[in-house]
């Protein structure tokens, strides 16, 4: 079995779910003939036709509203944002309608919202953001952010089969940079379960998405000096796997929380609170965090590099934690 890219893994998962269930359809901007801004849906319209691969005007609020309306009739829509930055244009539909419909009157709201997010590609302030925490704060939603090809395919399939509204973030830096051989048979990845991406004994890095790979690079460097770092890949941000977070802290007693989103109000603060509630007595050092600078994402490549979490910062902070 040939290795596939992160993008192809998502594409395969979406394709297979559309083959398996005629209720699944895609909706979004330029997803039909053009195949999507990043080509995730390339060729879908030829196989499934324009009634299941629906091009829309640039109107994110309308896309989500149409998807929710379709779900109410028994369909299972998957809506694409060309760039996840523009998900905020649909904030009202997502937060006030999609997240609350089932709570209000028990109606189905099985909608998947997916799209490319994150920086590192010099896309500037409107095409490189990580807005996931806005939705982690919204009860009624599930929020997924995979880091590997295996998880990307398994989680998109789980998202489509889930009866709740699911937001699926895809880090565009990973789209064509990582590859992996995937199982030939059908599989899913359970929503709400973190994974230990690397086992270690000296300290833990809790992270997700592209930062998992940065953490792995740091851990490999530190291992040459005998410092063994455990990496916990959250995979699902809502609901968070509190048990896995507590388990890694109880094992290593020192923790660094790493994410690409900006620091103030970011997910690291919530994770620190969970550790305080679940494993405070097991800590041998202060909880530390590394995140992006509290700034819009710079367009300039050198400034974006300064803005994003860096390998040397992770390595230095881990060394500090190890000495503490």
Short mmCIF file of C-alpha atoms in Angstrom, two decimals:
data_model
loop_
_atom_site.label_atom_id
_atom_site.label_comp_id
_atom_site.label_asym_id
_atom_site.label_seq_id
_atom_site.Cartn_x
_atom_site.Cartn_y
_atom_site.Cartn_z
CA UNK A 1 0.00 0.00 0.00
CA UNK A 2 1.50 3.32 -1.07
CA UNK A 3 1.85 6.13 1.45
CA UNK A 4 -0.66 8.96 1.10
CA UNK A 5 -0.51 12.62 2.08
CA UNK A 6 -2.50 14.22 4.87
CA UNK A 7 -4.74 15.82 2.22
CA UNK A 8 -5.29 12.53 0.42
CA UNK A 9 -6.17 10.84 3.71
CA UNK A 10 -8.98 13.37 4.27
CA UNK A 11 -10.06 13.01 0.66
CA UNK A 12 -10.20 9.22 0.96
CA UNK A 13 -12.25 9.37 4.14
CA UNK A 14 -14.75 11.78 2.62
CA UNK A 15 -14.97 9.79 -0.62
CA UNK A 16 -15.54 6.48 1.18
CA UNK A 17 -18.30 7.94 3.35
CA UNK A 18 -20.05 9.34 0.28
CA UNK A 19 -19.79 5.94 -1.40
CA UNK A 20 -21.19 4.22 1.67
CA UNK A 21 -24.06 6.58 2.48
CA UNK A 22 -26.13 8.38 -0.15
CA UNK A 23 -27.25 10.90 2.49
CA UNK A 24 -23.74 12.37 2.69
CA UNK A 25 -23.12 15.36 0.43
CA UNK A 26 -20.60 18.22 0.17
CA UNK A 27 -21.33 21.92 -0.01
CA UNK A 28 -18.96 24.88 -0.31
CA UNK A 29 -17.17 27.37 -2.51
CA UNK A 30 -15.49 26.02 -5.68
CA UNK A 31 -15.68 22.41 -4.48
CA UNK A 32 -17.29 21.13 -7.70
CA UNK A 33 -15.59 21.53 -11.09
CA UNK A 34 -12.58 23.28 -9.54
CA UNK A 35 -12.23 20.57 -6.88
CA UNK A 36 -11.75 22.89 -3.92
CA UNK A 37 -9.09 25.48 -3.15
CA UNK A 38 -6.67 22.73 -2.07
CA UNK A 39 -8.22 19.96 -4.25
CA UNK A 40 -9.67 17.89 -1.42
CA UNK A 41 -12.83 17.34 -3.49
CA UNK A 42 -11.08 17.05 -6.86
CA UNK A 43 -13.09 14.64 -9.05
CA UNK A 44 -15.99 14.35 -6.62
CA UNK A 45 -18.47 16.04 -8.95
CA UNK A 46 -17.66 13.55 -11.73
CA UNK A 47 -18.44 10.61 -9.44
CA UNK A 48 -21.28 11.95 -7.30
CA UNK A 49 -22.80 14.68 -9.47
CA UNK A 50 -23.83 18.29 -8.78
CA UNK A 51 -26.66 17.33 -6.44
CA UNK A 52 -24.15 15.87 -3.96
CA UNK A 53 -21.23 18.23 -4.66
CA UNK A 54 -22.80 21.66 -4.44
CA UNK A 55 -20.97 24.87 -5.34
CA UNK A 56 -22.10 27.97 -3.48
CA UNK A 57 -21.57 31.74 -3.59
CA UNK A 58 -19.07 33.25 -1.13
CA UNK A 59 -21.52 33.25 1.76
CA UNK A 60 -20.31 31.21 4.73
CA UNK A 61 -23.31 32.01 6.90
CA UNK A 62 -25.62 30.72 4.15
CA UNK A 63 -23.51 27.57 3.65
CA UNK A 64 -23.86 26.59 7.31
CA UNK A 65 -27.55 27.51 7.35
CA UNK A 66 -28.20 25.38 4.26
CA UNK A 67 -26.25 22.49 5.79
CA UNK A 68 -28.27 22.65 8.98
CA UNK A 69 -31.51 22.78 7.01
CA UNK A 70 -30.45 19.71 5.04
CA UNK A 71 -29.60 17.86 8.25
CA UNK A 72 -33.09 18.57 9.53
CA UNK A 73 -34.46 16.69 6.50
CA UNK A 74 -32.32 13.61 7.23
CA UNK A 75 -29.24 14.31 5.08
CA UNK A 76 -25.65 14.34 6.35
CA UNK A 77 -23.92 17.46 4.96
CA UNK A 78 -20.19 18.19 4.95
CA UNK A 79 -19.53 21.90 4.46
CA UNK A 80 -16.11 23.18 3.38
CA UNK A 81 -14.60 26.55 4.24
CA UNK A 82 -11.96 27.53 1.68
CA UNK A 83 -9.96 28.89 4.63
CA UNK A 84 -11.13 28.26 8.16
CA UNK A 85 -10.43 31.91 9.02
CA UNK A 86 -13.78 32.74 7.43
CA UNK A 87 -15.69 30.44 9.74
CA UNK A 88 -16.29 33.53 11.86
CA UNK A 89 -18.56 34.82 9.07
CA UNK A 90 -20.87 31.93 10.04
CA UNK A 91 -20.48 32.39 13.80
CA UNK A 92 -24.18 33.07 14.36
CA UNK A 93 -25.35 29.98 12.47
CA UNK A 94 -22.80 27.79 14.26
CA UNK A 95 -23.07 29.09 17.81
CA UNK A 96 -26.73 30.06 18.01
CA UNK A 97 -28.29 27.53 15.64
CA UNK A 98 -26.11 24.50 14.89
CA UNK A 99 -24.81 23.99 18.42
CA UNK A 100 -28.22 24.41 20.05
CA UNK A 101 -30.76 22.85 17.70
CA UNK A 102 -30.71 19.43 19.34
CA UNK A 103 -30.85 20.99 22.82
CA UNK A 104 -33.82 23.12 21.85
CA UNK A 105 -36.13 20.50 20.37
CA UNK A 106 -34.23 17.26 19.79
CA UNK A 107 -33.78 17.79 16.07
CA UNK A 108 -30.82 16.24 14.20
CA UNK A 109 -27.84 18.53 13.61
CA UNK A 110 -25.37 16.06 12.09
CA UNK A 111 -23.32 18.61 10.15
CA UNK A 112 -19.56 18.49 9.57
CA UNK A 113 -17.77 21.79 9.02
CA UNK A 114 -14.25 21.33 7.69
CA UNK A 115 -11.46 23.48 6.25
CA UNK A 116 -7.77 24.42 6.15
CA UNK A 117 -6.33 26.30 9.11
CA UNK A 118 -3.01 27.29 10.61
CA UNK A 119 0.12 29.14 9.50
CA UNK A 120 3.61 28.45 8.23
CA UNK A 121 2.69 29.04 4.59
CA UNK A 122 2.92 32.85 4.58
CA UNK A 123 -0.80 33.28 4.03
CA UNK A 124 -1.08 36.42 6.14
CA UNK A 125 -3.62 37.48 8.75
CA UNK A 126 -6.76 36.30 6.90
CA UNK A 127 -5.56 32.86 5.74
CA UNK A 128 -3.44 31.47 8.58
CA UNK A 129 -5.42 31.65 11.80
CA UNK A 130 -6.30 28.98 14.37
CA UNK A 131 -9.79 29.94 15.57
CA UNK A 132 -10.54 26.60 17.25
CA UNK A 133 -10.88 27.90 20.80
CA UNK A 134 -13.86 30.10 19.87
CA UNK A 135 -15.76 26.86 19.27
CA UNK A 136 -14.21 24.84 22.09
CA UNK A 137 -16.03 27.38 24.28
CA UNK A 138 -19.38 26.49 22.68
CA UNK A 139 -21.30 23.58 24.29
CA UNK A 140 -23.09 21.44 21.73
CA UNK A 141 -20.18 21.20 19.30
CA UNK A 142 -17.38 18.70 18.85
CA UNK A 143 -14.00 20.04 17.70
CA UNK A 144 -11.36 17.84 16.03
CA UNK A 145 -7.81 18.77 14.97
CA UNK A 146 -5.76 15.76 13.74
CA UNK A 147 -1.97 15.62 13.35
CA UNK A 148 -1.40 12.43 11.33
CA UNK A 149 -2.69 10.97 8.08
CA UNK A 150 -4.16 7.97 9.93
CA UNK A 151 -6.07 10.17 12.34
CA UNK A 152 -7.17 12.58 9.60
CA UNK A 153 -8.90 9.80 7.69
CA UNK A 154 -10.25 8.00 10.74
CA UNK A 155 -11.56 11.15 12.37
CA UNK A 156 -13.23 12.61 9.26
CA UNK A 157 -15.10 9.32 8.89
CA UNK A 158 -16.10 9.42 12.57
CA UNK A 159 -17.19 13.04 12.18
CA UNK A 160 -19.46 12.23 9.24
CA UNK A 161 -21.03 9.30 11.09
CA UNK A 162 -21.53 11.31 14.28
CA UNK A 163 -25.02 12.61 15.01
CA UNK A 164 -23.71 15.88 16.45
CA UNK A 165 -22.29 18.99 14.76
CA UNK A 166 -18.53 18.51 14.33
CA UNK A 167 -15.89 21.07 13.41
CA UNK A 168 -12.93 19.47 11.63
CA UNK A 169 -9.78 21.58 11.45
CA UNK A 170 -7.12 20.62 8.86
CA UNK A 171 -3.68 22.16 9.27
CA UNK A 172 -2.75 23.21 5.75
CA UNK A 173 1.01 23.05 6.50
CA UNK A 174 0.55 19.28 6.80
CA UNK A 175 -1.53 18.82 3.64
CA UNK A 176 1.35 17.73 1.40
CA UNK A 177 4.26 17.57 3.86
CA UNK A 178 3.53 14.33 5.69
CA UNK A 179 2.78 10.88 4.30
CA UNK A 180 1.72 7.58 5.81
CA UNK A 181 0.58 4.16 4.72
CA UNK A 182 -3.05 3.63 5.69
CA UNK A 183 -5.00 0.42 6.28
CA UNK A 184 -6.83 -0.90 3.24
CA UNK A 185 -9.87 -1.80 5.30
CA UNK A 186 -12.46 0.61 6.67
CA UNK A 187 -11.54 2.16 10.02
CA UNK A 188 -12.46 5.08 12.25
CA UNK A 189 -10.75 6.92 15.11
CA UNK A 190 -12.79 7.49 18.25
CA UNK A 191 -13.73 11.10 18.93
CA UNK A 192 -12.71 12.34 22.38
CA UNK A 193 -9.62 10.15 22.80
CA UNK A 194 -6.07 11.54 22.88
CA UNK A 195 -3.07 9.39 21.94
CA UNK A 196 0.45 9.11 23.28
CA UNK A 197 2.45 10.03 20.20
CA UNK A 198 5.76 9.38 21.95
CA UNK A 199 6.32 7.70 25.30
CA UNK A 200 8.70 9.34 27.79
CA UNK A 201 9.59 9.56 31.47
CA UNK A 202 11.05 13.01 32.20
CA UNK A 203 8.37 15.52 31.12
CA UNK A 204 5.26 15.77 28.96
CA UNK A 205 4.36 17.98 26.03
CA UNK A 206 0.60 18.25 25.55
CA UNK A 207 -0.18 19.51 22.07
CA UNK A 208 -2.18 18.98 18.86
CA UNK A 209 -2.17 19.43 15.06
CA UNK A 210 1.05 20.68 13.42
CA UNK A 211 2.67 21.30 16.79
CA UNK A 212 2.79 17.54 17.37
CA UNK A 213 5.50 17.39 14.70
CA UNK A 214 7.42 20.30 16.25
CA UNK A 215 7.23 18.52 19.60
CA UNK A 216 8.52 15.31 18.02
CA UNK A 217 11.51 17.17 16.55
CA UNK A 218 12.27 18.66 19.98
CA UNK A 219 11.89 15.29 21.71
CA UNK A 220 14.28 13.64 19.26
CA UNK A 221 16.90 16.35 19.91
CA UNK A 222 16.52 16.08 23.68
CA UNK A 223 16.74 12.29 23.59
CA UNK A 224 20.35 12.62 22.43
CA UNK A 225 21.06 14.17 25.85
CA UNK A 226 19.15 11.50 27.72
CA UNK A 227 15.96 13.56 28.27
CA UNK A 228 12.93 11.47 27.39
CA UNK A 229 9.86 13.54 26.50
CA UNK A 230 6.34 12.12 26.38
CA UNK A 231 4.07 13.71 23.76
CA UNK A 232 0.32 13.65 24.14
CA UNK A 233 -1.56 14.42 20.91
CA UNK A 234 -5.02 15.62 21.92
CA UNK A 235 -6.67 14.92 18.52
CA UNK A 236 -10.05 16.08 19.90
CA UNK A 237 -10.25 19.52 21.52
CA UNK A 238 -13.91 19.28 22.50
CA UNK A 239 -14.50 17.13 24.45
CA UNK A 240 -10.96 17.10 25.88
CA UNK A 241 -9.60 13.77 27.08
CA UNK A 242 -9.16 14.78 30.73
CA UNK A 243 -8.15 11.26 31.72
CA UNK A 244 -5.25 11.17 29.25
CA UNK A 245 -4.10 14.66 30.28
CA UNK A 246 -4.04 13.63 33.93
CA UNK A 247 -2.33 10.32 33.16
CA UNK A 248 0.64 11.87 31.40
CA UNK A 249 1.13 14.43 34.17
CA UNK A 250 0.99 11.71 36.83
CA UNK A 251 3.61 9.77 34.86
CA UNK A 252 6.22 12.49 34.22
CA UNK A 253 5.27 15.16 36.82
CA UNK A 254 6.31 18.04 34.54
CA UNK A 255 4.35 19.47 31.64
CA UNK A 256 4.65 21.89 28.76
CA UNK A 257 1.48 22.80 26.84
CA UNK A 258 2.21 23.74 23.23
CA UNK A 259 -0.15 25.15 20.62
CA UNK A 260 -0.02 27.32 17.50
CA UNK A 261 -2.98 29.48 18.45
CA UNK A 262 -2.18 32.72 20.25
CA UNK A 263 -1.49 32.46 23.97
CA UNK A 264 -4.04 34.69 25.70
CA UNK A 265 -7.31 32.79 26.03
CA UNK A 266 -5.83 29.81 24.19
CA UNK A 267 -6.45 26.14 24.95
CA UNK A 268 -3.31 25.92 27.13
CA UNK A 269 -5.07 27.88 29.85
CA UNK A 270 -7.93 25.37 29.95
CA UNK A 271 -5.53 22.44 30.00
CA UNK A 272 -3.60 24.03 32.87
CA UNK A 273 -6.88 24.32 34.78
CA UNK A 274 -7.65 20.64 34.14
CA UNK A 275 -4.20 19.66 35.43
CA UNK A 276 -4.80 21.82 38.49
CA UNK A 277 -8.09 19.99 39.11
CA UNK A 278 -6.94 16.45 38.29
CA UNK A 279 -3.22 16.19 39.04
CA UNK A 280 -1.98 19.18 41.04
CA UNK A 281 -0.30 17.03 43.72
CA UNK A 282 1.66 15.18 41.03
CA UNK A 283 3.39 18.29 39.69
CA UNK A 284 7.11 18.77 40.36
CA UNK A 285 7.37 22.00 38.35
CA UNK A 286 5.14 24.88 37.22
CA UNK A 287 2.89 24.20 34.24
CA UNK A 288 4.48 25.98 31.29
CA UNK A 289 3.08 26.92 27.91
CA UNK A 290 4.38 27.94 24.49
CA UNK A 291 2.04 29.48 21.93
CA UNK A 292 2.02 32.01 19.12
CA UNK A 293 2.54 35.68 19.90
CA UNK A 294 -0.56 37.69 20.80
CA UNK A 295 -0.72 39.33 17.40
CA UNK A 296 -2.50 38.89 14.06
CA UNK A 297 -0.57 36.44 11.89
CA UNK A 298 2.12 38.45 10.02
CA UNK A 299 2.30 38.27 6.23
CA UNK A 300 6.07 38.74 6.14
CA UNK A 301 7.84 35.31 6.24
CA UNK A 302 10.49 36.40 8.82
CA UNK A 303 7.82 37.97 11.02
CA UNK A 304 5.59 34.88 10.73
CA UNK A 305 8.56 32.74 11.76
CA UNK A 306 9.01 34.98 14.82
CA UNK A 307 5.27 34.83 15.54
CA UNK A 308 4.93 31.04 15.52
CA UNK A 309 6.25 28.65 18.22
CA UNK A 310 9.82 27.65 17.38
CA UNK A 311 11.85 24.50 17.85
CA UNK A 312 14.57 26.22 19.87
CA UNK A 313 11.98 27.64 22.28
CA UNK A 314 10.46 24.21 22.86
CA UNK A 315 13.89 22.64 23.40
CA UNK A 316 15.00 25.37 25.80
CA UNK A 317 11.77 25.23 27.81
CA UNK A 318 12.01 21.44 28.06
CA UNK A 319 15.59 21.69 29.31
CA UNK A 320 14.45 24.23 31.92
CA UNK A 321 11.64 21.95 33.02
CA UNK A 322 14.01 18.98 33.23
CA UNK A 323 16.40 20.92 35.47
CA UNK A 324 13.65 22.29 37.72
#
